[in-house]
mmCIF file of C-alpha atoms in Angstrom:
data_model
loop_
_atom_site.group_PDB
_atom_site.id
_atom_site.type_symbol
_atom_site.label_atom_id
_atom_site.label_comp_id
_atom_site.label_asym_id
_atom_site.label_seq_id
_atom_site.Cartn_x
_atom_site.Cartn_y
_atom_site.Cartn_z
ATOM 1 C CA MET A 1 15.913 -3.094 -1.851
ATOM 2 C CA LYS A 2 12.224 -2.926 -3.007
ATOM 3 C CA GLU A 3 10.894 -1.756 -0.002
ATOM 4 C CA THR A 4 13.102 1.006 0.194
ATOM 5 C CA LEU A 5 12.104 2.467 -3.318
ATOM 6 C CA ILE A 6 8.542 2.050 -2.567
ATOM 7 C CA LEU A 7 8.739 3.872 0.700
ATOM 8 C CA ARG A 8 11.091 6.518 -0.797
ATOM 9 C CA ASN A 9 8.341 7.061 -3.390
ATOM 10 C CA LEU A 10 5.432 7.038 -0.985
ATOM 11 C CA LEU A 11 7.274 9.974 0.768
ATOM 12 C CA THR A 12 8.078 11.767 -2.272
ATOM 13 C CA ASN A 13 5.604 11.089 -5.207
ATOM 14 C CA ASP A 14 2.296 12.430 -4.306
ATOM 15 C CA SER A 15 0.897 10.507 -7.652
ATOM 16 C CA PHE A 16 2.582 7.294 -6.522
ATOM 17 C CA MET A 17 1.071 7.392 -3.077
ATOM 18 C CA ARG A 18 -2.441 7.965 -4.033
ATOM 19 C CA LYS A 19 -2.136 4.951 -6.708
ATOM 20 C CA ALA A 20 -0.249 2.531 -4.855
ATOM 21 C CA GLY A 21 -0.797 3.507 -1.342
ATOM 22 C CA PRO A 22 -4.322 1.765 -1.286
ATOM 23 C CA PHE A 23 -3.235 -1.599 -2.350
ATOM 24 C CA LEU A 24 -0.112 -1.671 0.267
ATOM 25 C CA LYS A 25 -0.332 -3.350 3.484
ATOM 26 C CA LYS A 26 1.754 -3.539 6.263
ATOM 27 C CA GLU A 27 2.193 -7.453 6.279
ATOM 28 C CA TYR A 28 4.423 -6.928 2.806
ATOM 29 C CA PHE A 29 6.925 -5.029 4.703
ATOM 30 C CA GLU A 30 9.666 -6.513 7.241
ATOM 31 C CA GLY A 31 11.468 -4.958 10.102
ATOM 32 C CA VAL A 32 11.798 -1.303 10.275
ATOM 33 C CA HIS A 33 10.315 -0.733 6.802
ATOM 34 C CA ARG A 34 7.249 -2.101 8.376
ATOM 35 C CA LEU A 35 7.365 0.690 11.008
ATOM 36 C CA LEU A 36 8.204 3.309 8.647
ATOM 37 C CA PHE A 37 5.380 2.156 6.292
ATOM 38 C CA LEU A 38 2.984 2.278 9.349
ATOM 39 C CA GLU A 39 3.848 5.792 10.203
ATOM 40 C CA ILE A 40 3.877 7.096 6.705
ATOM 41 C CA ASN A 41 0.304 5.565 6.201
ATOM 42 C CA ARG A 42 -0.835 7.167 9.383
ATOM 43 C CA TYR A 43 0.262 10.432 8.707
ATOM 44 C CA ALA A 44 -1.139 10.255 5.009
ATOM 45 C CA ASN A 45 -4.494 9.193 6.129
ATOM 46 C CA LYS A 46 -4.923 11.603 8.903
ATOM 47 C CA TYR A 47 -3.617 14.701 6.800
ATOM 48 C CA GLN A 48 -4.046 13.404 3.426
ATOM 49 C CA ARG A 49 -0.720 14.974 1.995
ATOM 50 C CA LEU A 50 2.988 13.502 2.003
ATOM 51 C CA PRO A 51 4.766 14.033 5.332
ATOM 52 C CA THR A 52 8.168 15.944 5.673
ATOM 53 C CA MET A 53 11.178 14.505 6.977
ATOM 54 C CA GLU A 54 10.843 16.422 10.040
ATOM 55 C CA SER A 55 7.275 15.560 10.604
ATOM 56 C CA VAL A 56 8.217 11.732 10.175
ATOM 57 C CA GLN A 57 11.033 12.158 12.511
ATOM 58 C CA VAL A 58 8.639 13.479 15.386
ATOM 59 C CA GLU A 59 6.176 10.666 14.647
ATOM 60 C CA ILE A 60 8.831 8.080 15.052
ATOM 61 C CA GLU A 61 10.174 10.106 18.174
ATOM 62 C CA GLN A 62 6.624 10.116 19.760
ATOM 63 C CA SER A 63 5.557 6.182 18.481
ATOM 64 C CA ASP A 64 5.578 3.559 20.881
ATOM 65 C CA HIS A 65 6.401 0.918 18.224
ATOM 66 C CA PHE A 66 10.377 1.846 17.950
ATOM 67 C CA ASN A 67 12.701 -0.005 19.996
ATOM 68 C CA ASP A 68 16.477 1.486 20.390
ATOM 69 C CA THR A 69 17.419 -0.480 17.334
ATOM 70 C CA ASN A 70 14.554 0.364 14.992
ATOM 71 C CA TYR A 71 14.768 3.738 15.972
ATOM 72 C CA THR A 72 18.285 4.226 15.149
ATOM 73 C CA GLU A 73 17.812 2.402 11.920
ATOM 74 C CA ALA A 74 14.685 4.332 11.019
ATOM 75 C CA MET A 75 16.406 7.634 11.487
ATOM 76 C CA SER A 76 19.407 6.663 9.531
ATOM 77 C CA LEU A 77 17.216 5.405 6.553
ATOM 78 C CA LEU A 78 15.288 8.646 6.591
ATOM 79 C CA PRO A 79 17.784 10.759 4.626
ATOM 80 C CA ASN A 80 17.771 8.234 1.729
ATOM 81 C CA LEU A 81 13.921 7.880 1.906
ATOM 82 C CA PHE A 82 13.519 11.846 1.189
ATOM 83 C CA GLU A 83 16.203 11.882 -1.687
ATOM 84 C CA LYS A 84 13.593 12.353 -4.378
ATOM 85 C CA GLN A 85 14.825 10.324 -7.598
ATOM 86 C CA GLU A 86 12.462 10.273 -11.090
ATOM 87 C CA GLU A 87 11.576 6.756 -11.794
ATOM 88 C CA ASP A 88 9.261 6.022 -14.826
ATOM 89 C CA PRO A 89 5.711 6.166 -13.250
ATOM 90 C CA GLN A 90 4.522 3.022 -15.253
ATOM 91 C CA TRP A 91 7.487 1.044 -14.023
ATOM 92 C CA LEU A 92 7.191 2.006 -10.483
ATOM 93 C CA LEU A 93 3.883 0.930 -10.529
ATOM 94 C CA ASP A 94 4.288 -2.327 -12.204
ATOM 95 C CA THR A 95 7.363 -3.172 -10.233
ATOM 96 C CA THR A 96 5.523 -2.366 -6.946
ATOM 97 C CA GLU A 97 2.370 -4.247 -8.001
ATOM 98 C CA LYS A 98 4.737 -7.614 -8.823
ATOM 99 C CA TRP A 99 6.464 -7.064 -5.310
ATOM 100 C CA CYS A 100 3.348 -6.952 -3.654
ATOM 101 C CA GLN A 101 1.749 -9.873 -5.472
ATOM 102 C CA ASP A 102 5.148 -11.757 -4.698
ATOM 103 C CA ARG A 103 4.862 -10.790 -1.077
ATOM 104 C CA ALA A 104 1.042 -11.889 -0.933
ATOM 105 C CA ILE A 105 1.867 -15.193 -2.345
ATOM 106 C CA TYR A 106 5.114 -15.787 0.004
ATOM 107 C CA LEU A 107 2.943 -14.755 3.124
ATOM 108 C CA ALA A 108 -0.033 -17.125 2.005
ATOM 109 C CA VAL A 109 2.696 -20.191 1.440
ATOM 110 C CA MET A 110 3.902 -19.183 5.095
ATOM 111 C CA ASP A 111 0.304 -19.163 6.655
ATOM 112 C CA SER A 112 -0.291 -22.431 4.541
ATOM 113 C CA ILE A 113 2.740 -24.254 6.340
ATOM 114 C CA GLN A 114 1.642 -22.848 9.572
ATOM 115 C CA ILE A 115 -1.855 -24.357 9.148
ATOM 116 C CA ILE A 116 -0.699 -27.621 7.830
ATOM 117 C CA ASP A 117 1.792 -28.223 10.897
ATOM 118 C CA GLY A 118 -0.950 -27.374 13.128
ATOM 119 C CA LYS A 119 0.718 -24.252 14.382
ATOM 120 C CA ASN A 120 -2.555 -22.011 13.371
ATOM 121 C CA GLN A 121 -5.247 -23.359 15.755
ATOM 122 C CA GLU A 122 -7.948 -20.617 14.246
ATOM 123 C CA LEU A 123 -7.736 -21.855 10.698
ATOM 124 C CA SER A 124 -8.064 -25.557 9.223
ATOM 125 C CA LYS A 125 -6.758 -27.050 6.174
ATOM 126 C CA ASN A 126 -10.022 -26.147 4.406
ATOM 127 C CA ALA A 127 -9.015 -22.439 4.469
ATOM 128 C CA LEU A 128 -6.080 -22.915 2.184
ATOM 129 C CA PRO A 129 -7.588 -22.604 -1.012
ATOM 130 C CA ASP A 130 -9.203 -19.316 0.151
ATOM 131 C CA ILE A 131 -5.761 -18.306 1.407
ATOM 132 C CA LEU A 132 -4.179 -18.940 -1.895
ATOM 133 C CA GLN A 133 -6.763 -17.598 -3.976
ATOM 134 C CA LYS A 134 -6.735 -14.261 -2.161
ATOM 135 C CA ALA A 135 -2.832 -14.285 -2.588
ATOM 136 C CA LEU A 136 -2.878 -14.809 -6.369
ATOM 137 C CA SER A 137 -5.619 -12.155 -6.494
ATOM 138 C CA VAL A 138 -3.638 -9.311 -5.679
ATOM 139 C CA SER A 139 -3.708 -6.625 -8.491
ATOM 140 C CA PHE A 140 -3.678 -2.925 -8.743
ATOM 141 C CA ASP A 141 -6.607 -3.053 -11.405
ATOM 142 C CA THR A 142 -9.383 -0.371 -10.441
ATOM 143 C CA ASN A 143 -11.425 -1.351 -13.553
ATOM 144 C CA ILE A 144 -12.769 -4.046 -11.628
ATOM 145 C CA GLY A 145 -16.356 -3.733 -10.650
ATOM 146 C CA HIS A 146 -18.771 -0.273 -11.441
ATOM 147 C CA ASP A 147 -17.236 2.808 -11.867
ATOM 148 C CA TYR A 148 -19.770 4.847 -9.549
ATOM 149 C CA VAL A 149 -18.762 8.193 -11.332
ATOM 150 C CA GLU A 150 -18.831 7.054 -14.860
ATOM 151 C CA ASN A 151 -22.225 5.387 -13.791
ATOM 152 C CA VAL A 152 -23.538 8.558 -12.520
ATOM 153 C CA GLU A 153 -22.664 10.544 -15.440
ATOM 154 C CA GLU A 154 -24.024 7.690 -17.804
ATOM 155 C CA ARG A 155 -27.468 7.986 -15.825
ATOM 156 C CA PHE A 156 -27.233 11.894 -15.874
ATOM 157 C CA ASP A 157 -26.720 12.193 -19.628
ATOM 158 C CA PHE A 158 -29.466 9.684 -20.004
ATOM 159 C CA TYR A 159 -32.114 11.672 -17.858
ATOM 160 C CA HIS A 160 -31.103 14.403 -19.201
ATOM 161 C CA LYS A 161 -31.941 13.650 -22.712
ATOM 162 C CA GLN A 162 -34.953 12.280 -21.645
ATOM 163 C CA GLU A 163 -36.088 15.884 -20.471
ATOM 164 C CA GLU A 164 -35.018 17.285 -23.857
ATOM 165 C CA ARG A 165 -37.715 15.086 -25.534
#
């Protein structure tokens, strides 16, 4: 349900795509939703705009990632995904952020179980704190760190004032 809501808004809501898109990961999605997310993301990154239903259909037809079952399911989902629905923008971002956090934690726990059970030969139990820390730190907060544009403007104003003296 939330995957469909997110994909629908990625396809029909440019503001949502620009705000939430950079934080979404393919791992958060499952099944055909993951395949659709990959196609939507690929298109948006390449063309810097929202795809149309026809362009997504063509991309799916040309993709090697869809088997017959996934192809049929994706094509049947598309009309629903392109039905634009007005959502409260803040609610939508909050709901998507919470979903991403929940999915990140779930995936981290599942990875941790694989490590503990010895089914992941690449990582040791020492990696568990880092895996869980990364999952717990998932956030849409863009105010972490320095704001380059703001810092440039501050420096410009500072130097401009110095020149006036």
